[in-house]
Coordinates of C-alpha atoms in Angstrom, one line a residue:
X2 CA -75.4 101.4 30.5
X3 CA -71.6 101.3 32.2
X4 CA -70.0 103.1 34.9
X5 CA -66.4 103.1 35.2
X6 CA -64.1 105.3 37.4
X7 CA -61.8 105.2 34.8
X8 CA -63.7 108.0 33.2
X9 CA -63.5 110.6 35.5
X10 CA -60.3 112.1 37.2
X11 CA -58.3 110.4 40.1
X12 CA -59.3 112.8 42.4
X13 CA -63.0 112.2 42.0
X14 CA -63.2 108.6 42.1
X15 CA -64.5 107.6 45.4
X16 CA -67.1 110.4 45.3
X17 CA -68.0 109.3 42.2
X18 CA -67.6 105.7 43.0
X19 CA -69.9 105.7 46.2
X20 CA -72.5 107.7 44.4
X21 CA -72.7 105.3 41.6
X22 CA -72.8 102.4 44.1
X23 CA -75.7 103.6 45.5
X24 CA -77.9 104.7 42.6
X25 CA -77.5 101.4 41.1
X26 CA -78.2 99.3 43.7
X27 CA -79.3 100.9 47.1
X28 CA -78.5 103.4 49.7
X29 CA -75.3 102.1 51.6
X30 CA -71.1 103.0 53.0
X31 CA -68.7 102.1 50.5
X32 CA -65.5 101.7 51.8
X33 CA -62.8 100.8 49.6
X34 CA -59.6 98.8 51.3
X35 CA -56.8 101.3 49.7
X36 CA -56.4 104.8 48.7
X37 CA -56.9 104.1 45.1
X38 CA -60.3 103.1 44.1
X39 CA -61.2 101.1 40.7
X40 CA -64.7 99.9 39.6
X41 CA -67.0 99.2 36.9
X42 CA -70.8 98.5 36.8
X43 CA -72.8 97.3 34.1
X44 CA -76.9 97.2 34.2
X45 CA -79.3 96.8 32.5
X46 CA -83.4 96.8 33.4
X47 CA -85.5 94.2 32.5
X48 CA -89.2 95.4 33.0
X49 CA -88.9 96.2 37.0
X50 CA -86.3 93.8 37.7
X51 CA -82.7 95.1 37.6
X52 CA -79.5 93.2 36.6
X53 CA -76.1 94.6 37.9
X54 CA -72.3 93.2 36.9
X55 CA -70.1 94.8 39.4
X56 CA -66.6 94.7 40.0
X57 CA -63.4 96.2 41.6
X58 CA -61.0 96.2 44.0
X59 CA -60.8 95.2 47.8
X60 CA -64.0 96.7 49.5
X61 CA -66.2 96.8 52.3
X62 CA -70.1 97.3 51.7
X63 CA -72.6 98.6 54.8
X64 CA -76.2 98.5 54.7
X65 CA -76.9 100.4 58.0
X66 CA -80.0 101.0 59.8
X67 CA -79.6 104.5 58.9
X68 CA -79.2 103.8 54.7
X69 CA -82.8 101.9 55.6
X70 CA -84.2 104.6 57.0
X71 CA -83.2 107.1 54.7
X72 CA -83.7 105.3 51.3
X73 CA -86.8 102.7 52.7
X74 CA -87.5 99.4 51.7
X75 CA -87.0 98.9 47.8
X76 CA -89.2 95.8 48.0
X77 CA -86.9 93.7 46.1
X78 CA -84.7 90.2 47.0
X79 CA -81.3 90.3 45.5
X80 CA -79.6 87.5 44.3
X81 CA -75.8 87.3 44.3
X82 CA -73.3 85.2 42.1
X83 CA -70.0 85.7 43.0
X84 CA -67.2 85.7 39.6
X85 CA -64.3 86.2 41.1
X86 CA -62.5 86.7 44.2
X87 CA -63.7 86.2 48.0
X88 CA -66.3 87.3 49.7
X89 CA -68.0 87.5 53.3
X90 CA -71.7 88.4 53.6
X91 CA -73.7 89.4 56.9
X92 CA -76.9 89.8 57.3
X93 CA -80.2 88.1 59.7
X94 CA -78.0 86.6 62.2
X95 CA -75.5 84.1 59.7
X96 CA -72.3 84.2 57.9
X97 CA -71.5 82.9 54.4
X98 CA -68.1 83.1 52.9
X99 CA -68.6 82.9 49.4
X100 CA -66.0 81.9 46.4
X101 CA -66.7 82.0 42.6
X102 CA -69.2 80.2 41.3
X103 CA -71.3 80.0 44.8
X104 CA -74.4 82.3 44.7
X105 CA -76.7 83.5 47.6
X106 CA -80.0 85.8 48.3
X107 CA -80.0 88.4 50.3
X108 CA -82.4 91.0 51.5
X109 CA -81.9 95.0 51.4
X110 CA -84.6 95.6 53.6
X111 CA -82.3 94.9 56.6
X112 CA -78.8 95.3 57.4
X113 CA -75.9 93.6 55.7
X114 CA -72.3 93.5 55.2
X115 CA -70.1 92.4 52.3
X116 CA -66.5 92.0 53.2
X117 CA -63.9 90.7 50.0
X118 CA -60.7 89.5 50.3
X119 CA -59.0 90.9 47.0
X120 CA -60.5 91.9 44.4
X121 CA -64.3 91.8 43.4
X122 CA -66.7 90.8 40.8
X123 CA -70.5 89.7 40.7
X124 CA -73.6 89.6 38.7
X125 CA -76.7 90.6 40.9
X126 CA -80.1 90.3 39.6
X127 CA -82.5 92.7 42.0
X128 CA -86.0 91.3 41.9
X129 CA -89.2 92.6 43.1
X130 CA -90.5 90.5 45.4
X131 CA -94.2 90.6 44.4
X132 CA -93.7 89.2 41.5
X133 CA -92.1 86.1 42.6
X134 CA -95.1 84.0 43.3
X135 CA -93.6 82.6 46.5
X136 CA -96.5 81.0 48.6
X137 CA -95.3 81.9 51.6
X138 CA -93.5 85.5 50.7
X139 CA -90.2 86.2 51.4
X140 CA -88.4 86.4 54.9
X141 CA -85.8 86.4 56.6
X142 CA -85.1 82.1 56.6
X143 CA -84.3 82.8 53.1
X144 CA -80.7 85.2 53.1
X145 CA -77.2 84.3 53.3
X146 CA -77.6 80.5 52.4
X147 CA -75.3 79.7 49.8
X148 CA -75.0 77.4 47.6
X149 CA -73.0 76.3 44.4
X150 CA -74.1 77.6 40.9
X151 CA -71.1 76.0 39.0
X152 CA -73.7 73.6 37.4
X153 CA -77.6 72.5 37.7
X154 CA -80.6 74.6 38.1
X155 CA -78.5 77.4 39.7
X156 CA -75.8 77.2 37.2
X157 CA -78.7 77.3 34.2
X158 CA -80.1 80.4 36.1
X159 CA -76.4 81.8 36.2
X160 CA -75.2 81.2 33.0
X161 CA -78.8 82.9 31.7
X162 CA -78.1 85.9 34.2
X163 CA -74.6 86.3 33.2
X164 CA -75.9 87.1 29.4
X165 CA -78.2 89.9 30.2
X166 CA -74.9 92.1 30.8
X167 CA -73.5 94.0 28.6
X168 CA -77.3 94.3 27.4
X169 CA -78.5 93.6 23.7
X170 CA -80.9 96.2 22.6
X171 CA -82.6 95.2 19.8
X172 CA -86.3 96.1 18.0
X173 CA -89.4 94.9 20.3
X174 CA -87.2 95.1 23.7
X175 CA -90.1 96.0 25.4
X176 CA -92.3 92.7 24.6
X177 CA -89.0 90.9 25.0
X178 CA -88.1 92.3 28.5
X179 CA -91.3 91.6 30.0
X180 CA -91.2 87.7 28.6
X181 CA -88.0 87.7 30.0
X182 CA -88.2 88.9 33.2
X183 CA -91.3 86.3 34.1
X184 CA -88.8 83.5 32.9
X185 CA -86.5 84.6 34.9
X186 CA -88.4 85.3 38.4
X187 CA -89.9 81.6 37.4
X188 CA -86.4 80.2 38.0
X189 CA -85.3 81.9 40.7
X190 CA -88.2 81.2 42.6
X191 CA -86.8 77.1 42.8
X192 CA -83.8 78.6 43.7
X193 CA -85.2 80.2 47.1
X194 CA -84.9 77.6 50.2
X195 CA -88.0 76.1 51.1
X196 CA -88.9 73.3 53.6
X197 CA -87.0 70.0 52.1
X198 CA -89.0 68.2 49.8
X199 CA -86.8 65.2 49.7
X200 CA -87.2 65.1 45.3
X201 CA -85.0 66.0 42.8
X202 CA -84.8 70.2 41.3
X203 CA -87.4 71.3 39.9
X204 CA -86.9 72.8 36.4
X205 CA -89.4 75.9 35.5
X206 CA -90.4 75.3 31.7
X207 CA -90.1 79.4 31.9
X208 CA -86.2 79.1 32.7
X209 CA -86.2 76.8 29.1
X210 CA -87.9 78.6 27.4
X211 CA -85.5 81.5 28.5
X212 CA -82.5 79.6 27.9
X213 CA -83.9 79.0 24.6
X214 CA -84.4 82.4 24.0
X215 CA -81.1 83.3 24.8
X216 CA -78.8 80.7 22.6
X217 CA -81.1 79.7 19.9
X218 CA -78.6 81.3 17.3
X219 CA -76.1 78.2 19.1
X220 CA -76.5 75.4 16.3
X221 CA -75.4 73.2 18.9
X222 CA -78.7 73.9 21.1
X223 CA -80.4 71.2 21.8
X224 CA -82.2 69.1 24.7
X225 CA -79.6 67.7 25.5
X226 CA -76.8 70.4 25.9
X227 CA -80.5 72.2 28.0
X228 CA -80.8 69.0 30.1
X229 CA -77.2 69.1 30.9
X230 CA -77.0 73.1 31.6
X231 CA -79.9 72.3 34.2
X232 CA -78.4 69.4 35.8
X233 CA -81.3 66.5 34.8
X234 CA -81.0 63.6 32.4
X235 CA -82.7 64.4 28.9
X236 CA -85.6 62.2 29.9
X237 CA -86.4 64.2 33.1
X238 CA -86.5 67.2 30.6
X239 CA -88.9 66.0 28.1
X240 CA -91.5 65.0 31.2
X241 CA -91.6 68.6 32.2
X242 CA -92.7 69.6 28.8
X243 CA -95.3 66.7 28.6
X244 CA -98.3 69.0 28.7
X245 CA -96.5 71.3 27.0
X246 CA -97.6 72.8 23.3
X247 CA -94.2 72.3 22.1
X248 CA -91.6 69.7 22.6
X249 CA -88.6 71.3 23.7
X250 CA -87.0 70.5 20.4
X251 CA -89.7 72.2 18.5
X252 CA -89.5 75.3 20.9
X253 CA -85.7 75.5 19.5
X254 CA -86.8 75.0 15.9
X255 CA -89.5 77.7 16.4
X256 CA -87.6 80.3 17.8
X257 CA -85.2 80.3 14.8
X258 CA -87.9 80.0 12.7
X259 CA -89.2 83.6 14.3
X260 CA -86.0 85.3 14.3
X261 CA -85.4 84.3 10.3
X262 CA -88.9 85.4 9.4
X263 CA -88.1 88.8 11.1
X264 CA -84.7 88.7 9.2
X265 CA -86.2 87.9 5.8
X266 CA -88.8 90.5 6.1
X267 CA -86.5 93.3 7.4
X268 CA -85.1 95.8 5.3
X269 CA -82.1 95.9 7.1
X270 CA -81.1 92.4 5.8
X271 CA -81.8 93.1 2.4
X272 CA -78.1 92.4 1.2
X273 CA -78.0 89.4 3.1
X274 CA -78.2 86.3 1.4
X275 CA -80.9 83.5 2.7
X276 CA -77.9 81.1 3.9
X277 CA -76.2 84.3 5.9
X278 CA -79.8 84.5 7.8
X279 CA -80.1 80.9 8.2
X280 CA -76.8 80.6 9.9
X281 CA -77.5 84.0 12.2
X282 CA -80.6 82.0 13.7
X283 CA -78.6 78.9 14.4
X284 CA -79.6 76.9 11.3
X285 CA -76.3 76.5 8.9
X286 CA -77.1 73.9 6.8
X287 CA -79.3 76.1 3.9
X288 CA -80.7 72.6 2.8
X289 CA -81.9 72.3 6.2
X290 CA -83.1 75.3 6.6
X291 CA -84.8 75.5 3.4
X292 CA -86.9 72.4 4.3
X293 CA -88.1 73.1 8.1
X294 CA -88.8 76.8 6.9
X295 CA -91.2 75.0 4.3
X296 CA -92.9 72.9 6.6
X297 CA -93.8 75.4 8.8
X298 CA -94.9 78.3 6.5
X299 CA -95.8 76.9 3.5
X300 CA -92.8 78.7 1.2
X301 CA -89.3 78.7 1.1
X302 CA -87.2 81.6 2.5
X303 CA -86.5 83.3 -0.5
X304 CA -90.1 83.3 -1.3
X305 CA -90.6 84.4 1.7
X306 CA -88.6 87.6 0.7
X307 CA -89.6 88.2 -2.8
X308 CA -93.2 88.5 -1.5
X309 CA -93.2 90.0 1.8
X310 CA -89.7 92.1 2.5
X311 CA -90.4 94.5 4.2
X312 CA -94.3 93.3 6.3
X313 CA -91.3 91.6 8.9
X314 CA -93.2 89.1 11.6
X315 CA -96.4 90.4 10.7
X316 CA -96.5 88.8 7.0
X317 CA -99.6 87.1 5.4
X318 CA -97.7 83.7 5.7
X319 CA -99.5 80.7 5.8
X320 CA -98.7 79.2 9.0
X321 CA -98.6 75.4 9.4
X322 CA -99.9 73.8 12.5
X323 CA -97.3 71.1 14.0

């Protein structure tokens, strides 16, 4: 899930550079600013969309006419957050210089041009474009408009993107990705300019229930640290869920619920005790955790073990409504 010229000898690294360049994102020239070359990719796939953390020193990237003709049209928008360093991007006609925390789209079915200025580093999530639900598709009024992700929706969406890479494989991945990957295409899609509409950002209950997903193990998640990643008031947040099933503090609670039944009932967590596991799915106080686990499945969690270790999330609980 890495590259990194680091593991292969001197004399191979641009070779081995520009090959890995383009097999993770597209075909395209890669032309490093000096004779010695360093970079580093990390990935990771997320049903068919593609997250890539890239970085290295000075460089020039090409997306020719030729490299479209050659590799064809992946189908896919790209969206770029820049980390560190400078950057200058090309492509339908405008310029964007770019510095980090600003992010941008841009489109690999047509020309462009990255330039840096020192060294580089960004996380790019590669997305197909049918499955964005836009109304009106994707064209070219969308590329090279930036715009600052150091806070609100497009800082959420960062911050989310950001903690795909290095990748966590765990049990279920597949069920997970696919969740995942709808969330995420659901937030981007605000993030894709539009005509004006004048009103305030619109927050995707997906992209909370992503973020969610994410950080539930942080006992300081809450609505209110969610409201603030997103860039609304708390009050804002809870209308969006209004004709939701859940409040979002009750999403929280359940998904630590989930991950500590799948905890107690796994065999791997056997010499764990109850309070380790409590803590693990962001619920420290064992007190607490004791109680809400109660209320929701009708036992405590170390009943829970002592009669089902081992059946996992598919256990014969009895499951409280709320």
């Amino acid at each position: 899930m890495e590259v990194d010229t680091r593991a292969v000898p001197a004399r191979e690294r641009l070779e081995y550079w520009h090959e890995s360049v383009r097999d993770r994102f597209v075909p395209l020239l890669v032309v490093p600013a000096g004779r010695e070359v360093q970079g580093r990719i990390r990935f990771r796939e997320i049903g068919s969309t593609r997250v890539r953390r890239i970085a290295g020193t000075e460089h020039t990237f090409r997306r020719r006419d030729s490299d479209i003709r050659r590799g064809g049209d992946p189908e896919e928008l790209n969206l770029l957050f820049v980390n560190r360093g400078t950057t200058v991007v090309e492509q339908d006609g405008r310029t964007a210089t770019l510095t980090p925390g600003d992010f941008l789209l841009y489109d690999s079915a047509r020309p462009f041009e990255f330039r840096t200025r020192g060294a580089l580093d960004y996380t790019i999530l590669l997305m197909p474009k049918g499955l964005l639900g836009l109304p009106g598709g994707v064209d070219a009024t969308c590329t090279v408009r930036p715009g600052s992700a150091r806070d609100g929706l497009a800082g959420a969406v960062r911050h989310l993107v950001a903690s795909l890479v290095p990748p966590e494989r765990t049990a279920g991945d597949i069920d997970d990705d696919l969740a995942l990957q709808e969330s995420l295409l659901a937030a981007v899609s605000c993030l894709v300019p539009t005509a004006p509409s004048g009103g305030p950002a619109r927050v995707p209950v997906a992209l909370v229930r992503a973020l969610v997903r994410r950080h539930f193990r942080d006992p300081g998640l809450s609505p209110t640290t969610i409201a603030g990643a997103c860039g609304v008031s708390v009050s804002h947040l809870h209308r969006v869920f209004a004709g939701e099933e859940r409040t979002v503090a009750a999403l929280i609670r359940e998904e630590r619920l989930q991950a500590a039944v799948r905890s107690l009932g796994s065999p791997a967590s056997r010499r764990e005790s109850v309070a380790t596991i409590g803590r693990r799915c962001g619920l420290p106080d064992p007190a607490h955790f004791s109680r809400v686990f109660h209320r929701r499945f009708g036992v405590s969690p170390r009943e829970f073990r002592d009669r089902f270790a081992g059946a996992g999330a598919g256990a014969p609980i009895r499951r409280r409504t709320q």
